[in-house]
XYZ file of C-alpha atoms in Angstrom:
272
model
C 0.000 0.000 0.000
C 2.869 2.359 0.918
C 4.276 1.996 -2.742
C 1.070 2.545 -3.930
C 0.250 5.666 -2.273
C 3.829 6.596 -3.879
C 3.137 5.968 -7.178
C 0.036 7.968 -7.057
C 1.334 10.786 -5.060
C 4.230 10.529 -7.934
C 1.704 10.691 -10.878
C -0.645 13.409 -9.222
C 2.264 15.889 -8.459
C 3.341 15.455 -12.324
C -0.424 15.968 -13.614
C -0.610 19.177 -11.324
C 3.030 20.117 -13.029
C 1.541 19.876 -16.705
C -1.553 21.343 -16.413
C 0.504 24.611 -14.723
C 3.097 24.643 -17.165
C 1.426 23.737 -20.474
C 0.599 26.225 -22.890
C -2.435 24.466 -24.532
C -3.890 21.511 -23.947
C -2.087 19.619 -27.037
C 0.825 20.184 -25.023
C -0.586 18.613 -22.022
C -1.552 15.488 -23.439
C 1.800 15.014 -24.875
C 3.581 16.303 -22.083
C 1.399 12.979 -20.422
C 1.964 10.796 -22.846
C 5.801 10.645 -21.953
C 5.286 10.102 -18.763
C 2.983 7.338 -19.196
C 5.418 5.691 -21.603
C 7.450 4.303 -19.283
C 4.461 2.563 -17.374
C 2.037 -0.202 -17.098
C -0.210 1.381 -19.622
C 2.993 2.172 -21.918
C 1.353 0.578 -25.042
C -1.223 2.114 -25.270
C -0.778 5.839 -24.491
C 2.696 5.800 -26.448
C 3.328 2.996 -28.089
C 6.174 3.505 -30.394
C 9.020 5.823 -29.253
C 8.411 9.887 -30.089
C 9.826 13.190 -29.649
C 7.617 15.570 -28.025
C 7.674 19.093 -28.854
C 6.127 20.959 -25.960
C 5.606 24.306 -25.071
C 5.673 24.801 -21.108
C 5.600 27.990 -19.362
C 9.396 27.725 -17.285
C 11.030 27.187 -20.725
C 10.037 30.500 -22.422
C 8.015 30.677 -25.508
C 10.178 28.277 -27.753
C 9.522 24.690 -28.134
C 11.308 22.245 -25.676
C 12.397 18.160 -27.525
C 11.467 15.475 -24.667
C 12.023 11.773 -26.072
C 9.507 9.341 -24.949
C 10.675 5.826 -23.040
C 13.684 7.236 -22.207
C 14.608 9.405 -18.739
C 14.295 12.680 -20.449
C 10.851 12.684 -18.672
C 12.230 12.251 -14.859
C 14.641 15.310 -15.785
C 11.669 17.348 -16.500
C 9.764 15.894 -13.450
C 12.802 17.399 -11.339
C 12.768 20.560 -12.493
C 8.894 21.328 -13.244
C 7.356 18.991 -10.384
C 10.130 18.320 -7.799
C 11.386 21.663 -7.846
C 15.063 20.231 -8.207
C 16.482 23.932 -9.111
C 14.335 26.250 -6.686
C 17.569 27.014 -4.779
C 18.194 29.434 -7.617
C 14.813 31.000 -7.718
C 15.683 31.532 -3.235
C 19.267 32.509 -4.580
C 19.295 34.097 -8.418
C 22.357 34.572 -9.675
C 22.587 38.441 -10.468
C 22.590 39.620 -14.343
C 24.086 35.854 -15.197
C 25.981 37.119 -18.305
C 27.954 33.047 -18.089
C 26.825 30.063 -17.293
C 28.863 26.698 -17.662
C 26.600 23.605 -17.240
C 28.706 20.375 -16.992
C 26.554 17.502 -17.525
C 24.131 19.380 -19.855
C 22.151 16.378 -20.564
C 19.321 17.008 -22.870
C 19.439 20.658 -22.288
C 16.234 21.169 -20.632
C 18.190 22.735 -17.096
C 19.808 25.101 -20.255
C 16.285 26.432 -21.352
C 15.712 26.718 -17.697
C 18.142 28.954 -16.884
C 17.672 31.115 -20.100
C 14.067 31.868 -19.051
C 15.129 33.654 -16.182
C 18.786 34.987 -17.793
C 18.021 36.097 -21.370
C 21.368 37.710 -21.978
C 23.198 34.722 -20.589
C 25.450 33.083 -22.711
C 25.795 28.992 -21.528
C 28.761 26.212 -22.189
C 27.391 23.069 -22.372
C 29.113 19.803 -21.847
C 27.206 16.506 -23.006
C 29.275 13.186 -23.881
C 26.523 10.775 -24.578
C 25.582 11.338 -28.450
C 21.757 10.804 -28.094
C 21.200 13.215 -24.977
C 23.552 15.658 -26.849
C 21.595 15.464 -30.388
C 18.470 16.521 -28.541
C 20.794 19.346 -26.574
C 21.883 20.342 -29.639
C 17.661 20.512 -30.424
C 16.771 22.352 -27.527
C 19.349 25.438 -27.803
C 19.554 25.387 -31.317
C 18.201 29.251 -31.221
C 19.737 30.142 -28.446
C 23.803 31.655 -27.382
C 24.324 27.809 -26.159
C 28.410 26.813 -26.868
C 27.555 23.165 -26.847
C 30.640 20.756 -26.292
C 30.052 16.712 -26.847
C 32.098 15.556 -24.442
C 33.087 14.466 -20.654
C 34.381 16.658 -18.513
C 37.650 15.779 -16.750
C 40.692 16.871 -15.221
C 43.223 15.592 -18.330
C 42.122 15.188 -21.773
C 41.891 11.109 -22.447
C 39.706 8.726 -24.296
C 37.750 6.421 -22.130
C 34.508 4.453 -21.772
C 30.869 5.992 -20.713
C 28.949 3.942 -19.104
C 25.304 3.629 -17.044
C 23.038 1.023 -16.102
C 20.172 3.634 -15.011
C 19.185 5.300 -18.310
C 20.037 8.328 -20.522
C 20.772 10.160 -17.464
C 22.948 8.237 -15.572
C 26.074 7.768 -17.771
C 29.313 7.894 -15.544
C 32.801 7.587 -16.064
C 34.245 6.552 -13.033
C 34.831 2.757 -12.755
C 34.671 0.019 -15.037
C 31.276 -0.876 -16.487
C 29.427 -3.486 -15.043
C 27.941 -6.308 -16.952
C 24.942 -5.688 -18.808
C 25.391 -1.685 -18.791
C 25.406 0.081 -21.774
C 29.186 1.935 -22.738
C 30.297 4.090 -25.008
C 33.444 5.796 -25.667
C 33.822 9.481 -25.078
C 36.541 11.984 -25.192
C 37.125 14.051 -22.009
C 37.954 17.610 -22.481
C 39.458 20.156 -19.574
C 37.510 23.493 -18.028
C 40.923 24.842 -20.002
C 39.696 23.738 -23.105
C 36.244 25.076 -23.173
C 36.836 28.275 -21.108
C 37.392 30.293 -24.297
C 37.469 33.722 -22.457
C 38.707 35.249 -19.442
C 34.966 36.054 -18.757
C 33.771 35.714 -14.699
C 31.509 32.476 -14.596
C 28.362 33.225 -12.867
C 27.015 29.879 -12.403
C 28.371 26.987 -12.860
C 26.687 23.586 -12.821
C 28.027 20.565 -12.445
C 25.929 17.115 -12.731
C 28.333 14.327 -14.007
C 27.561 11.259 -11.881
C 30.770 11.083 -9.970
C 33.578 12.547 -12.185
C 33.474 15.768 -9.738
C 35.856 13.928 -7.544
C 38.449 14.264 -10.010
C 37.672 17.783 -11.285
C 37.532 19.605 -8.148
C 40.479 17.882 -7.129
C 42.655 20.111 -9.768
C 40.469 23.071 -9.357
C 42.639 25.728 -8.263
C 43.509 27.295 -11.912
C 39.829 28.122 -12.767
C 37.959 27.901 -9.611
C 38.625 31.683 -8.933
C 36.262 32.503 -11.437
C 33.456 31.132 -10.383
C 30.690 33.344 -8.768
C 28.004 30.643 -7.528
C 28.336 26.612 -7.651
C 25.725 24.067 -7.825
C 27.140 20.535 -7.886
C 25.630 17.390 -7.073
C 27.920 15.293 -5.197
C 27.385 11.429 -5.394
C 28.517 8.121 -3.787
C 31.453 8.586 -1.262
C 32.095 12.215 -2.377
C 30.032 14.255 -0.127
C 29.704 18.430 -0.282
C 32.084 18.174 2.896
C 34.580 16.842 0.802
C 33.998 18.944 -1.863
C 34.131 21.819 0.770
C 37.488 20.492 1.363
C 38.930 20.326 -2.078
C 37.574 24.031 -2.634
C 39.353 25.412 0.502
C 42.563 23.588 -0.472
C 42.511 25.485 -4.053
C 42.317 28.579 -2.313
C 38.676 29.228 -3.039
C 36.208 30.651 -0.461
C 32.235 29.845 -0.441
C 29.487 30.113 1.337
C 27.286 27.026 1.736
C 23.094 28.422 0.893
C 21.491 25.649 0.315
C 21.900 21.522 0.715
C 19.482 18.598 -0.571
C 20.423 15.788 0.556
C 18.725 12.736 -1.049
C 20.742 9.693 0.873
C 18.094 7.161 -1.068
C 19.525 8.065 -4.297
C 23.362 8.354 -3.180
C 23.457 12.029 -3.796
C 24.063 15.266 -2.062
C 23.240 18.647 -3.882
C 24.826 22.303 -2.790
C 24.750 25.763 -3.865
C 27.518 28.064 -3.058
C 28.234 31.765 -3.482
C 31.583 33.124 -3.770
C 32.238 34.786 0.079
């Protein structure tokens, strides 16, 4: 019964999402299609695989690309139902002129963020090629720098892996059996930092690689104004605290979310 009540409270808080954020009700019932792709009634609402183009209200007026049976829908969910970026709205980042989002995924956080900073300009950094080809979709009209590749702290070659779905490709560790790998190149904040511009925000979402990043931090980290990383597994924000302080770099901790079931801590941070 407990799971139940889950699963409905689940499905009712994404219903009361849509209806909010769609624009018309076509884009409701596609919106709801998605997300009943990937259940019990899967056939028959959304039988074949699609790409939704949907207008909702926290995107701005342009078209956002959400693929059906894949987890493009549970990255929406987050940031239209969950409220998995309201620190920002609590905290805005002033006049946001750049934003770097590592772990860009489909772009959706991207259109996001340009809704509430129009004259941002954004790097994004997405290795997996199908998550990037709809990036590349959903910022095609917009001052989006998109980069296909992993994020790292030397350039290599190595293998992408995930056994959790289009959002969950990591490159730490070998890949298990059964998951699905690819190989990716991994780039540097060197290599895509094409300007000596301040970085307002940066984001960083890239399932356990930011245990190597911000452990050689300390040429770029000065130029970052606010921080919102997601910390997962044994790499916890007081470790990441840590690894900023030993760089040199001084923040404030606003806001945590800690979400133990999922083996993941999120913090923002403001320069001090």
């Amino acid at each position: 019964m407990a799971y139940l009540r889950r699963v409905i409270t689940n499905y009712l808080s994404s219903l009361r999402a849509y209806l909010r954020e769609a624009s018309g009700f076509s884009d409701f019932i596609q919106v709801f299609r998605v997300r009943l792709a990937l259940s019990k009634i899967g056939y028959i609402a959304c039988r074949r695989p699609i790409v939704a183009q949907l207008r909702l209200k926290s995107f701005g007026s342009a078209p956002i690309y959400v693929r059906s049976h894949t987890t493009d829908i549970s990255v929406l969910n987050e940031i239209i139902a969950s409220g998995g970026y309201d620190a920002l709205v609590r905290h805005p980042v002033p006049d946001a002129r750049l934003i770097v989002d590592l772990g860009a995924n489909t772009g959706l956080v991207d259109r996001w963020f340009l809704a509430r900073y129009p004259r941002a300009r954004i790097v994004a950094v997405e290795p997996e090629p199908g998550n990037y080809a709809t990036l590349r979709s959903n910022v095609a009209d917009f001052a989006v720098e998109t980069v296909p590749a992993a994020i790292g702290a030397w350039e290599r070659r190595l293998m992408l892996h995930t056994s959790s779905g289009e959002h969950g490709f990591t490159m730490v560790g070998a890949p298990p059996n059964g998951a699905a790998a690819i190989e990716v190149p991994v780039v540097t904040m060197a290599s895509i930092l094409t300007s000596g511009d301040p970085i307002d925000l940066l984001k960083v979402d890239i399932e356990g690689a930011e245990e190597e990043l911000f452990a050689d931090c300390k040429a770029w980290i000065g130029r970052v104004e606010m921080l919102l990383v997601e910390c997962h597994g044994n790499y916890t924000l007081s470790r990441l605290t840590d690894a900023l302080g030993k760089a040199g770099a001084k923040f404030n901790l606003l806001e945590t979310d800690l979400k133990p079931e999922f083996g993941f801590e999120v913090g923002l941070f403001r320069r001090a």
